[in-house]
Amino acid sequence: MINITINNNPFQVEDGSTILDAAKKAGVHIPTLCHLDMHDFKMVNRVGTCRVCMVEVEGRRNLIPACSTVVAEGMVIRTNTIRAIKARRTIVELLLSNHPKDCLICERNQNCELQSLAAELGIREVKYQGYQSHHKKDTSSYSLIRNAEKCILCRRCETMCNEVQTVGVYSAVNRGFETVIGTAFDLPMIETACTFCGQCVSVCPTGALTLVDNTAEVWAAIYDPEKYVIVQTAPAIRAALGEVFQMPVGSRVTGKMTAALRRLGFDLVCDTDFAADLTIMEEANELLDRLKNNGTLPILTSCCPAWVKFIEHQFPDLLDIPSTCKSPHEMFGAIAKTHYAQKLGIDPEKIVVVSVMPCLAKKYEAARPELAYGKNSAYVDYVISTRELGSMIREAGITFADLPDEDFDSIMGESTGASVIFGTTGGVIEAALRTAVYWLTGEKLDKIDFEELRGMQGIRSATIDVQGTPVRIGIAHGLGNARALLEAVRGGEKYHAIEIMACPGGCVGGGGQPYHGNNIEIIKQRADALYQEDKDKSIRRSHENTEIQRLYEEFLETPGSHKAHELLHTTYTKREKI
Ligand code: SF4
Ligand code: SF4
Ligand code: SF4
């Protein structure tokens, strides 16, 4: 520990801390913009590009950046002198001088760190008028839009994509005023190795990276009298949607969400959790098949489309190990437009399936040709994120907090606790084990909370004893961790099953979730909400879902049947590395 003084108050802090960390511990607020700090997920951006955190240090002539300066014994720091405040204001005024300032129509309006900082610093005019940089928007992908005109060159996206996700899509090109964050060879996003995880969108402080908004198409489908619009919601939505309406983080809003969807005008309100249970039936069956018949091990979960695209680009030699199961919302779409279309007596061409997902990669996934059932005929028509659903609810003037709790509709609406935890890292493999162990041993385990698989550590492993047979499980969240785990597998490390989710924390931290301000406590509290919902469910194992049992009896026959393969499984494609 060393002794410092911050704003005239003596304080002890660990040696090696930055001034910013020390100030935080001392309860002193220093504004930041480029800084990004989520140590649990190894996400630290302290490139010091924006200079918003300038402070005065006794004995130093110039102001210094708090985020990238390490404290020294006896250091006397002043964070709120008129000189420091003026410098911050000038820096933000200069940033605004080269910004479109179309806040009223920006997706980040009221949710933008640059806007908040301008307000915090009391900026009331744009002092500096001059040349503005102009760039073409990149709207090539199904998932995200790049608008370099709103970029403040903070480099958070670079840190996220290159260091945390190890995908390496972005880097700064050109110099000085011409500097822009670009892709290799200026390729449009759709042609890069981008996985569409959306994590760069989550950390971008401005409207430079935003999602592709599909709400207009969904409204059009709802108001089309010829269409029968079925909506499904992923597990992670219920643990985060409340945040859009200022409810406490970690609020479970399953019932209110269902009520809101009905009031928006959807014809059938269903739960992707139903399809998560279906995924477990197919995936657990595939695991057992590989275990019994000396199949390729480990089996890798395949419900995260960003992770699937990552392995297709980065590890094409390992494409025989992921499970062939489609992701739950795609399974849902396939069953909705076949079996249930028939049961409801509706022409599948008139059915529109809308998925509400925490995820931007699922927008891209819905357009994958191998998941379609004919030219231009996708099983899932539109994917909207938690944020987009929040906007639709607001647009419709629904007072979300006052809604009563309502249930999902009774087809494709029943779900178990196992399916709910799909939304967090470790949840998919825990859900699969609850069923696989039962099928292997015929024993209904008393203990179905596999605590050893839970937590937020980036890479985890555990060995589960299944009647004397050790089953080794690996878990990774965040693509950098996935890369490390896959390299270990390539190097000969033995696992039976591995779960991978692209987003730090899993889907609760997905790129389409409400902005979490880089606060990992928020991601943890969303995960806790899902574990609590699992605990509160009367049925907690996927194979006990009565609607799923009926689906197999009436239509699919058995897990892994020919019909199941036709509708619920898929194939993978080798792709370029860049
Ligand atoms: S979406 Fe993910 S992979 Fe694509 S650029 Fe952003 S962080 Fe990188
Ligand atoms: S795109 Fe966003 S995150 Fe990336 S450098 Fe620009 S402002 Fe920062
Ligand atoms: S972890 Fe979840 S939210 Fe993130 S990309 Fe994968 S499926 Fe989407």
Coordinates of C-alpha atoms and ligand atoms in Angstrom, one line a residue:
M1 CA 0.0 0.0 0.0
I2 CA 1.2 3.5 -0.7
N3 CA 0.0 6.9 0.6
I4 CA -1.5 9.5 -1.7
T5 CA -3.7 12.6 -1.3
I6 CA -6.8 13.0 -3.5
N7 CA -8.5 16.4 -3.3
N8 CA -6.8 17.2 0.0
N9 CA -7.9 13.9 1.6
P10 CA -5.1 11.3 2.5
F11 CA -5.8 7.8 1.2
Q12 CA -4.0 4.5 1.1
V13 CA -4.1 2.5 -2.1
E14 CA -2.4 -0.6 -3.6
D15 CA 0.9 0.0 -5.3
G16 CA 0.4 -0.3 -9.1
S17 CA -3.1 1.2 -9.1
T18 CA -3.9 3.9 -11.6
I19 CA -5.0 7.3 -10.4
L20 CA -8.5 6.4 -11.8
D21 CA -8.7 3.2 -9.8
A22 CA -7.5 5.0 -6.7
A23 CA -10.0 7.7 -7.1
K24 CA -12.8 5.2 -7.6
K25 CA -11.8 3.5 -4.4
A26 CA -11.7 6.8 -2.6
G27 CA -15.2 7.6 -3.9
V28 CA -14.1 10.4 -6.2
H29 CA -15.7 10.5 -9.6
I30 CA -13.4 11.3 -12.6
P31 CA -15.3 11.3 -15.9
T32 CA -14.0 8.9 -18.6
L33 CA -15.0 8.1 -22.2
C34 CA -12.5 5.8 -23.8
H35 CA -11.8 3.8 -20.6
L36 CA -13.3 0.3 -20.4
D37 CA -12.7 -1.8 -17.4
M38 CA -14.3 -5.2 -16.8
H39 CA -11.4 -7.1 -15.1
D40 CA -13.4 -10.3 -14.6
F41 CA -13.7 -10.6 -18.3
K42 CA -10.1 -9.4 -18.9
M43 CA -11.5 -6.3 -20.7
V44 CA -9.4 -3.3 -20.1
N45 CA -9.1 -0.4 -22.5
R46 CA -6.8 2.2 -21.1
V47 CA -5.3 3.5 -24.2
G48 CA -5.8 7.1 -23.0
T49 CA -7.0 8.4 -26.3
C50 CA -9.8 10.7 -25.3
R51 CA -8.0 12.6 -22.4
V52 CA -11.3 13.3 -20.7
C53 CA -9.9 12.0 -17.3
M54 CA -7.2 14.7 -17.0
V55 CA -6.2 15.6 -13.5
E56 CA -3.6 17.8 -11.8
V57 CA -0.7 16.3 -9.9
E58 CA 1.5 18.5 -7.7
G59 CA 5.0 19.0 -9.2
R60 CA 3.8 18.1 -12.7
R61 CA 3.5 21.1 -15.1
N62 CA 1.0 19.4 -17.5
L63 CA -2.3 17.8 -16.7
I64 CA -2.1 14.0 -16.8
P65 CA -4.6 11.3 -17.8
A66 CA -5.9 9.4 -14.7
C67 CA -6.7 6.2 -16.5
S68 CA -3.1 5.5 -17.6
T69 CA -1.0 7.0 -14.9
V70 CA 0.1 4.8 -12.0
V71 CA 0.1 6.4 -8.5
A72 CA 3.4 7.0 -6.7
E73 CA 4.2 7.3 -2.9
G74 CA 3.2 10.8 -1.7
M75 CA 1.4 11.8 -4.9
V76 CA -0.9 14.8 -4.4
I77 CA -3.7 14.6 -6.9
R78 CA -6.5 17.2 -7.6
T79 CA -9.3 16.0 -9.8
N80 CA -11.6 19.0 -9.7
T81 CA -9.5 22.1 -10.2
I82 CA -10.8 24.7 -12.7
R83 CA -7.9 23.9 -15.0
A84 CA -8.8 20.2 -15.1
I85 CA -12.5 20.8 -15.6
K86 CA -11.8 23.4 -18.4
A87 CA -9.6 20.9 -20.1
R88 CA -12.2 18.2 -20.0
R89 CA -14.8 20.6 -21.3
T90 CA -12.6 21.7 -24.2
I91 CA -11.8 18.1 -25.1
V92 CA -15.5 17.2 -25.3
E93 CA -16.2 20.4 -27.3
L94 CA -13.6 19.4 -29.8
L95 CA -15.1 15.9 -30.1
L96 CA -18.5 17.5 -30.7
S97 CA -17.0 19.8 -33.4
N98 CA -16.6 16.7 -35.5
H99 CA -19.8 14.9 -34.6
P100 CA -23.1 14.8 -36.6
K101 CA -25.0 16.0 -33.5
D102 CA -28.2 14.3 -34.7
C103 CA -29.0 13.1 -31.2
L104 CA -32.8 13.3 -31.6
I105 CA -32.8 10.5 -34.2
C106 CA -29.8 8.5 -33.0
E107 CA -30.3 5.0 -31.7
R108 CA -28.2 6.0 -28.7
N109 CA -30.3 9.0 -27.8
Q110 CA -30.5 9.2 -24.0
N111 CA -28.2 6.2 -23.8
C112 CA -25.0 7.7 -25.2
E113 CA -21.9 8.3 -23.1
L114 CA -20.8 11.3 -25.2
Q115 CA -24.2 12.9 -24.8
S116 CA -24.2 12.3 -21.0
L117 CA -20.7 13.7 -20.7
A118 CA -21.6 16.8 -22.5
A119 CA -24.5 17.2 -20.1
E120 CA -22.3 16.4 -17.1
L121 CA -19.8 19.1 -18.1
G122 CA -22.6 21.7 -18.8
I123 CA -21.8 22.2 -22.4
R124 CA -24.4 24.4 -24.0
E125 CA -22.9 25.4 -27.3
V126 CA -20.6 23.9 -30.0
K127 CA -17.8 26.4 -29.9
Y128 CA -15.6 24.9 -32.6
Q129 CA -17.1 24.8 -36.1
G130 CA -14.9 23.5 -38.9
Y131 CA -14.4 20.7 -41.4
Q132 CA -16.3 17.5 -40.6
S133 CA -15.2 14.0 -41.6
H134 CA -17.6 12.1 -43.8
H135 CA -17.8 8.3 -44.2
K136 CA -20.2 5.9 -45.8
K137 CA -22.3 3.8 -43.4
D138 CA -21.6 0.1 -43.5
T139 CA -25.0 -1.5 -43.6
S140 CA -23.8 -4.7 -45.2
S141 CA -24.6 -7.1 -42.4
Y142 CA -27.8 -8.4 -40.9
S143 CA -26.7 -7.6 -37.4
L144 CA -24.8 -4.3 -36.9
I145 CA -24.3 -1.0 -38.6
R146 CA -21.0 1.0 -38.6
N147 CA -21.3 4.7 -38.8
A148 CA -17.8 6.1 -38.6
E149 CA -19.1 9.7 -38.6
K150 CA -20.1 9.1 -35.0
C151 CA -16.8 7.5 -34.0
I152 CA -14.7 9.2 -31.4
L153 CA -11.8 6.9 -31.9
C154 CA -11.9 5.6 -28.3
R155 CA -10.7 2.1 -29.5
R156 CA -13.0 0.2 -27.2
C157 CA -14.3 -1.8 -30.1
E158 CA -10.8 -2.7 -31.1
T159 CA -10.0 -3.9 -27.6
M160 CA -13.2 -5.9 -27.4
C161 CA -12.9 -7.5 -30.9
N162 CA -9.1 -8.0 -31.0
E163 CA -8.2 -8.8 -27.4
V164 CA -11.3 -10.1 -25.7
Q165 CA -13.0 -11.9 -28.6
T166 CA -9.7 -12.5 -30.6
V167 CA -11.5 -12.1 -33.9
G168 CA -9.5 -9.1 -35.1
V169 CA -12.0 -7.3 -37.3
Y170 CA -11.1 -3.7 -36.5
S171 CA -8.0 -1.6 -36.5
A172 CA -7.3 2.2 -36.9
V173 CA -6.3 3.2 -40.4
N174 CA -4.9 6.4 -41.8
R175 CA -3.5 9.2 -39.6
G176 CA -4.6 12.5 -37.9
F177 CA -7.9 13.8 -39.0
E178 CA -8.3 11.0 -41.5
T179 CA -8.0 8.3 -38.8
V180 CA -10.9 5.8 -38.9
I181 CA -11.6 2.5 -37.3
G182 CA -11.8 0.2 -40.3
T183 CA -11.7 -3.4 -41.4
A184 CA -8.9 -5.2 -43.3
F185 CA -8.9 -4.0 -47.0
D186 CA -11.9 -1.9 -46.1
L187 CA -14.1 -4.9 -46.5
P188 CA -17.8 -4.6 -45.7
M189 CA -18.6 -6.3 -42.4
I190 CA -20.6 -9.1 -44.1
E191 CA -17.4 -10.2 -45.9
T192 CA -15.2 -10.3 -42.8
A193 CA -14.7 -12.9 -40.1
C194 CA -17.0 -10.9 -37.8
T195 CA -19.1 -13.3 -35.7
F196 CA -21.8 -10.7 -35.2
C197 CA -21.6 -11.2 -31.4
G198 CA -22.4 -7.5 -31.1
Q199 CA -20.0 -7.0 -28.2
C200 CA -18.3 -4.1 -30.0
V201 CA -21.8 -2.5 -30.1
S202 CA -22.2 -3.1 -26.4
V203 CA -19.1 -1.2 -25.5
C204 CA -19.2 1.6 -28.1
P205 CA -20.0 4.7 -26.1
T206 CA -21.7 6.5 -29.1
G207 CA -23.9 5.7 -32.0
A208 CA -20.9 4.7 -34.2
L209 CA -21.9 1.0 -33.8
T210 CA -25.5 0.1 -33.6
L211 CA -27.7 -2.8 -34.2
V212 CA -29.8 -3.4 -37.4
D213 CA -33.3 -2.4 -36.3
N214 CA -36.0 -4.8 -37.5
T215 CA -38.9 -3.4 -35.6
A216 CA -40.5 -1.8 -38.7
E217 CA -40.8 -5.2 -40.4
V218 CA -42.3 -6.7 -37.2
W219 CA -44.9 -3.9 -36.9
A220 CA -45.8 -4.4 -40.6
A221 CA -46.3 -8.1 -40.0
I222 CA -48.4 -7.5 -36.9
Y223 CA -50.7 -5.1 -38.9
D224 CA -50.9 -7.4 -41.9
P225 CA -54.3 -9.1 -41.6
E226 CA -53.1 -11.9 -43.8
K227 CA -50.3 -12.9 -41.4
Y228 CA -50.4 -15.0 -38.3
V229 CA -47.5 -13.7 -36.2
I230 CA -45.9 -16.0 -33.6
V231 CA -43.4 -14.5 -31.2
Q232 CA -40.9 -16.4 -29.0
T233 CA -38.7 -15.0 -26.3
A234 CA -35.2 -16.3 -25.4
P235 CA -34.5 -17.1 -21.7
A236 CA -32.2 -14.1 -21.1
I237 CA -34.8 -11.5 -22.1
R238 CA -36.9 -12.0 -19.0
A239 CA -33.9 -11.1 -16.8
A240 CA -33.1 -7.8 -18.5
L241 CA -36.1 -6.3 -20.2
G242 CA -37.2 -4.6 -17.0
E243 CA -34.0 -2.5 -17.1
V244 CA -35.4 -0.7 -20.2
F245 CA -38.2 0.4 -17.9
Q246 CA -36.0 1.5 -15.0
M247 CA -36.9 -1.6 -13.0
P248 CA -34.1 -2.9 -10.7
V249 CA -31.3 -4.9 -12.3
G250 CA -32.1 -8.6 -11.9
S251 CA -35.9 -8.1 -12.0
R252 CA -37.6 -11.2 -13.5
V253 CA -40.3 -9.9 -15.8
T254 CA -41.5 -13.1 -17.5
G255 CA -45.2 -12.4 -16.9
K256 CA -45.2 -8.7 -17.7
M257 CA -43.2 -9.5 -20.9
T258 CA -45.8 -12.0 -22.0
A259 CA -48.6 -9.5 -21.3
A260 CA -46.8 -6.8 -23.2
L261 CA -46.3 -9.0 -26.3
R262 CA -50.0 -9.8 -26.3
R263 CA -50.8 -6.1 -26.2
L264 CA -48.4 -5.4 -29.0
G265 CA -50.7 -7.6 -31.2
F266 CA -48.8 -10.9 -31.6
D267 CA -51.2 -13.7 -32.4
L268 CA -49.4 -16.4 -30.4
V269 CA -47.0 -15.7 -27.5
C270 CA -44.5 -18.5 -27.1
D271 CA -41.3 -19.3 -25.2
T272 CA -38.0 -20.2 -26.8
D273 CA -37.4 -22.0 -23.5
F274 CA -39.8 -24.7 -24.9
A275 CA -37.3 -25.1 -27.8
A276 CA -34.4 -25.0 -25.4
D277 CA -35.9 -28.1 -23.8
L278 CA -36.2 -29.6 -27.3
T279 CA -32.5 -28.8 -28.0
I280 CA -31.6 -30.6 -24.8
M281 CA -33.5 -33.7 -26.0
E282 CA -31.5 -33.7 -29.2
E283 CA -28.2 -32.6 -27.8
A284 CA -28.2 -35.1 -24.9
N285 CA -29.2 -37.8 -27.3
E286 CA -26.2 -36.9 -29.5
L287 CA -23.8 -36.9 -26.6
L288 CA -25.0 -40.3 -25.4
D289 CA -24.7 -41.6 -29.0
R290 CA -21.1 -40.4 -29.3
L291 CA -20.3 -41.8 -25.8
K292 CA -21.7 -45.2 -26.5
N293 CA -20.5 -45.6 -30.1
N294 CA -17.0 -44.2 -29.8
G295 CA -18.1 -41.1 -31.7
T296 CA -16.0 -37.8 -31.9
L297 CA -15.5 -36.2 -28.5
P298 CA -15.8 -33.7 -27.1
I299 CA -19.2 -32.6 -28.3
L300 CA -19.5 -28.8 -28.5
T301 CA -22.7 -27.0 -27.8
S302 CA -24.0 -25.2 -30.9
C303 CA -26.7 -22.9 -29.7
C304 CA -24.7 -19.7 -30.0
P305 CA -24.5 -18.6 -33.7
A306 CA -21.5 -16.2 -33.1
W307 CA -19.6 -19.1 -31.6
V308 CA -20.6 -21.3 -34.6
K309 CA -19.3 -18.6 -37.1
F310 CA -16.1 -18.3 -35.0
I311 CA -15.3 -22.0 -35.3
E312 CA -16.2 -22.0 -39.0
H313 CA -13.6 -19.2 -39.6
Q314 CA -10.9 -20.0 -37.0
F315 CA -11.0 -23.8 -36.5
P316 CA -12.3 -25.3 -39.7
D317 CA -10.3 -28.5 -39.0
L318 CA -12.6 -29.0 -35.9
L319 CA -15.9 -28.7 -37.6
D320 CA -16.8 -32.4 -36.9
I321 CA -17.0 -31.8 -33.2
P322 CA -19.9 -29.3 -32.6
S323 CA -23.3 -30.8 -32.0
T324 CA -25.3 -30.7 -35.2
C325 CA -28.3 -29.3 -33.3
K326 CA -29.8 -26.0 -34.5
S327 CA -30.1 -23.2 -32.0
P328 CA -33.3 -23.3 -29.9
H329 CA -35.1 -20.4 -31.8
E330 CA -34.4 -22.1 -35.1
M331 CA -35.7 -25.4 -33.8
F332 CA -38.8 -23.4 -32.7
G333 CA -39.3 -21.9 -36.1
A334 CA -39.0 -25.3 -37.8
I335 CA -41.6 -26.9 -35.5
A336 CA -43.9 -23.8 -35.7
K337 CA -44.0 -23.9 -39.5
T338 CA -44.5 -27.6 -39.8
H339 CA -46.2 -29.5 -37.0
Y340 CA -48.0 -26.6 -35.4
A341 CA -48.9 -24.9 -38.7
Q342 CA -50.7 -28.2 -39.4
K343 CA -52.3 -28.4 -35.9
L344 CA -53.4 -24.8 -36.1
G345 CA -54.7 -25.3 -39.7
I346 CA -52.6 -22.3 -41.0
D347 CA -50.7 -22.2 -44.2
P348 CA -47.0 -22.0 -43.2
E349 CA -46.5 -19.2 -45.8
K350 CA -48.9 -17.0 -43.7
I351 CA -47.0 -17.6 -40.5
V352 CA -44.4 -15.1 -39.5
V353 CA -42.0 -16.2 -36.7
V354 CA -40.4 -13.4 -34.7
S355 CA -37.6 -14.2 -32.2
V356 CA -36.9 -11.8 -29.4
M357 CA -33.2 -12.5 -28.6
P358 CA -30.5 -11.0 -26.4
C359 CA -28.3 -11.4 -29.5
L360 CA -27.3 -9.7 -32.7
A361 CA -25.7 -12.8 -34.2
K362 CA -29.2 -14.4 -34.3
K363 CA -30.2 -11.8 -36.8
Y364 CA -27.4 -13.0 -39.1
E365 CA -28.2 -16.7 -38.2
A366 CA -31.8 -16.4 -39.3
A367 CA -30.5 -15.6 -42.8
R368 CA -28.2 -18.6 -43.1
P369 CA -29.3 -20.5 -46.2
E370 CA -28.8 -23.9 -44.7
L371 CA -31.4 -23.1 -42.1
A372 CA -34.1 -22.1 -44.6
Y373 CA -36.6 -24.5 -46.0
G374 CA -36.8 -23.2 -49.5
K375 CA -35.6 -20.2 -51.5
N376 CA -36.5 -17.1 -49.6
S377 CA -38.3 -19.2 -46.9
A378 CA -36.8 -18.9 -43.5
Y379 CA -38.2 -20.7 -40.5
V380 CA -37.5 -17.6 -38.4
D381 CA -38.6 -14.4 -40.3
Y382 CA -37.3 -11.6 -38.0
V383 CA -35.1 -11.3 -35.0
I384 CA -35.4 -8.4 -32.7
S385 CA -33.3 -7.7 -29.6
T386 CA -34.3 -7.0 -26.0
R387 CA -33.6 -3.3 -26.7
E388 CA -35.8 -3.3 -29.8
L389 CA -38.7 -5.0 -27.9
G390 CA -38.3 -2.3 -25.3
S391 CA -38.7 0.3 -28.0
M392 CA -41.8 -1.3 -29.4
I393 CA -43.4 -1.5 -25.9
R394 CA -42.6 2.2 -25.4
E395 CA -43.8 3.2 -28.8
A396 CA -47.1 1.4 -28.2
G397 CA -47.5 3.5 -25.0
I398 CA -47.7 0.4 -22.7
T399 CA -46.9 1.1 -19.1
F400 CA -44.8 -1.9 -18.6
A401 CA -44.4 -1.8 -14.8
D402 CA -48.2 -1.8 -14.4
L403 CA -48.9 -4.8 -16.5
P404 CA -50.3 -8.0 -14.9
D405 CA -48.4 -11.2 -15.1
E406 CA -49.7 -13.4 -17.9
D407 CA -48.7 -16.9 -19.0
F408 CA -47.3 -18.0 -22.4
D409 CA -49.8 -19.6 -24.8
S410 CA -50.3 -23.3 -24.2
I411 CA -48.5 -24.6 -27.3
M412 CA -44.8 -24.1 -27.4
G413 CA -45.1 -22.2 -24.1
E414 CA -44.3 -24.9 -21.5
S415 CA -40.7 -25.0 -20.3
T416 CA -38.6 -26.4 -17.5
G417 CA -36.0 -24.9 -15.2
A418 CA -33.3 -26.5 -17.3
S419 CA -34.2 -24.4 -20.3
V420 CA -34.3 -21.1 -18.4
I421 CA -30.6 -21.3 -17.5
F422 CA -29.6 -21.5 -21.2
G423 CA -29.3 -17.8 -20.9
T424 CA -26.1 -17.8 -18.8
T425 CA -22.7 -19.3 -19.1
G426 CA -22.6 -22.9 -18.0
G427 CA -26.4 -23.2 -18.2
V428 CA -26.7 -25.2 -21.4
I429 CA -24.3 -27.9 -20.3
E430 CA -25.9 -28.1 -16.9
A431 CA -29.3 -28.5 -18.6
A432 CA -27.9 -31.2 -20.9
L433 CA -26.4 -33.1 -18.0
R434 CA -29.7 -33.2 -16.1
T435 CA -31.2 -35.2 -18.9
A436 CA -28.1 -37.1 -20.1
V437 CA -27.3 -38.4 -16.6
Y438 CA -30.9 -39.6 -16.2
W439 CA -30.8 -41.3 -19.6
L440 CA -27.5 -43.0 -18.8
T441 CA -28.3 -44.2 -15.4
G442 CA -32.0 -44.3 -15.3
E443 CA -31.7 -42.5 -11.9
K444 CA -33.6 -39.4 -11.1
L445 CA -30.9 -37.4 -9.4
D446 CA -31.8 -35.5 -6.2
K447 CA -29.1 -33.0 -6.8
I448 CA -29.6 -31.3 -10.1
D449 CA -27.9 -28.0 -9.3
F450 CA -24.4 -28.6 -10.8
E451 CA -22.8 -25.7 -8.8
E452 CA -19.3 -26.8 -10.1
L453 CA -20.4 -25.6 -13.6
R454 CA -21.5 -22.2 -12.5
G455 CA -19.7 -18.9 -12.1
M456 CA -18.1 -16.2 -14.3
Q457 CA -14.6 -17.5 -14.6
G458 CA -13.7 -17.3 -18.3
I459 CA -12.7 -21.0 -18.7
R460 CA -14.0 -23.6 -16.3
S461 CA -13.8 -27.3 -16.2
A462 CA -15.3 -30.0 -13.9
T463 CA -15.5 -33.7 -13.8
I464 CA -18.9 -35.1 -13.0
D465 CA -19.1 -38.7 -11.7
V466 CA -21.9 -40.6 -13.5
Q467 CA -22.2 -43.8 -11.6
G468 CA -18.5 -44.3 -11.5
T469 CA -17.8 -43.0 -15.0
P470 CA -16.0 -39.6 -14.9
V471 CA -17.5 -37.1 -17.5
R472 CA -15.2 -34.2 -18.1
I473 CA -16.9 -30.9 -18.9
G474 CA -15.4 -27.7 -20.2
I475 CA -17.0 -24.3 -20.4
A476 CA -15.8 -21.0 -22.0
H477 CA -17.5 -17.7 -22.4
G478 CA -16.1 -14.9 -24.6
L479 CA -14.4 -16.0 -27.8
G480 CA -10.9 -15.4 -26.6
N481 CA -11.5 -18.0 -23.9
A482 CA -13.2 -20.3 -26.5
R483 CA -10.0 -20.0 -28.6
A484 CA -7.8 -21.0 -25.7
L485 CA -10.0 -24.0 -24.9
L486 CA -10.2 -25.2 -28.5
E487 CA -6.4 -24.9 -28.8
A488 CA -6.1 -27.1 -25.7
V489 CA -8.5 -29.6 -27.4
R490 CA -6.4 -29.5 -30.6
G491 CA -3.4 -30.1 -28.4
G492 CA -4.9 -33.3 -27.1
E493 CA -6.7 -32.2 -23.8
K494 CA -9.6 -34.6 -23.2
Y495 CA -13.1 -33.5 -22.6
H496 CA -16.4 -35.2 -23.2
A497 CA -18.5 -32.1 -23.6
I498 CA -17.8 -28.4 -23.9
E499 CA -20.2 -25.4 -23.8
I500 CA -19.2 -22.2 -25.5
M501 CA -21.0 -18.9 -25.5
A502 CA -19.5 -16.0 -27.4
C503 CA -20.6 -13.2 -25.1
P504 CA -18.9 -12.6 -21.8
G505 CA -21.3 -14.0 -19.2
G506 CA -23.3 -15.8 -21.9
C507 CA -26.6 -14.5 -23.4
V508 CA -27.4 -12.4 -20.3
G509 CA -24.5 -10.2 -21.5
G510 CA -25.5 -10.4 -25.2
G511 CA -25.0 -7.7 -27.7
G512 CA -28.8 -7.0 -27.9
Q513 CA -29.4 -6.6 -24.2
P514 CA -29.9 -3.2 -22.5
Y515 CA -26.5 -1.4 -22.3
H516 CA -24.9 -2.5 -19.1
G517 CA -22.4 0.4 -18.9
N518 CA -19.6 -2.2 -18.7
N519 CA -20.7 -3.1 -15.2
I520 CA -20.2 -6.8 -14.6
E521 CA -22.4 -6.8 -11.5
I522 CA -25.3 -6.2 -13.9
I523 CA -24.4 -9.4 -15.9
K524 CA -24.1 -11.4 -12.7
Q525 CA -27.4 -10.2 -11.4
R526 CA -29.2 -11.1 -14.6
A527 CA -27.7 -14.6 -14.3
D528 CA -28.8 -14.9 -10.7
A529 CA -32.3 -14.0 -11.8
L530 CA -32.3 -17.0 -14.3
Y531 CA -31.0 -19.4 -11.6
Q532 CA -33.8 -18.2 -9.3
E533 CA -36.4 -18.8 -12.0
D534 CA -35.0 -22.3 -12.5
K535 CA -35.4 -23.0 -8.8
D536 CA -39.0 -21.7 -8.8
K537 CA -40.0 -24.0 -11.6
S538 CA -42.0 -27.1 -10.7
I539 CA -40.3 -29.1 -13.5
R540 CA -36.5 -28.7 -13.9
R541 CA -35.5 -31.4 -16.4
S542 CA -36.1 -31.0 -20.1
H543 CA -37.3 -34.5 -20.7
E544 CA -40.1 -34.0 -18.2
N545 CA -41.6 -31.1 -20.3
T546 CA -45.1 -32.6 -21.2
E547 CA -45.4 -30.5 -24.4
I548 CA -42.1 -31.8 -25.6
Q549 CA -43.1 -35.4 -24.7
R550 CA -46.3 -34.8 -26.8
L551 CA -44.3 -33.3 -29.7
Y552 CA -42.2 -36.5 -29.9
E553 CA -45.3 -38.8 -29.6
E554 CA -47.3 -36.9 -32.2
F555 CA -44.6 -35.9 -34.6
L556 CA -40.9 -36.3 -34.1
E557 CA -41.0 -40.0 -32.8
T558 CA -37.7 -40.1 -30.9
P559 CA -34.7 -37.9 -30.3
G560 CA -32.4 -38.2 -33.2
S561 CA -35.1 -39.7 -35.5
H562 CA -35.0 -39.1 -39.2
K563 CA -37.7 -36.4 -38.8
A564 CA -35.8 -34.7 -36.0
H565 CA -32.6 -34.7 -38.1
E566 CA -34.5 -33.2 -41.0
L567 CA -35.9 -30.3 -39.0
L568 CA -33.7 -29.8 -36.0
H569 CA -30.2 -30.4 -37.1
T570 CA -27.8 -28.5 -39.4
T571 CA -24.4 -28.4 -41.1
Y572 CA -21.4 -26.1 -40.9
T573 CA -19.2 -24.4 -43.5
K574 CA -15.5 -23.7 -43.6
R575 CA -14.9 -20.0 -44.0
E576 CA -12.0 -17.5 -44.6
K577 CA -10.0 -16.4 -41.6
I578 CA -10.1 -12.6 -42.3
Ligands
SF4_1 S1 -19.5 -8.2 -33.6 FE1 -18.0 -9.3 -32.4 S2 -16.7 -10.2 -33.9 FE2 -17.8 -8.7 -35.0 S3 -16.6 -6.9 -35.0 FE3 -17.9 -6.7 -33.2 S4 -16.8 -7.7 -31.5 FE4 -15.8 -8.3 -33.4
SF4_2 S1 -16.6 2.7 -33.2 FE1 -17.3 3.2 -31.1 S2 -16.1 1.9 -29.8 FE2 -15.1 1.9 -31.8 S3 -13.6 3.6 -31.7 FE3 -15.4 4.4 -32.6 S4 -16.6 5.3 -30.8 FE4 -15.0 3.9 -30.0
SF4_3 S1 -23.7 -15.9 -26.2 FE1 -25.9 -15.7 -26.6 S2 -26.3 -13.5 -27.0 FE2 -24.1 -13.9 -27.3 S3 -23.8 -14.3 -29.4 FE3 -24.1 -16.3 -28.4 S4 -26.3 -16.7 -28.5 FE4 -26.0 -14.6 -29.0

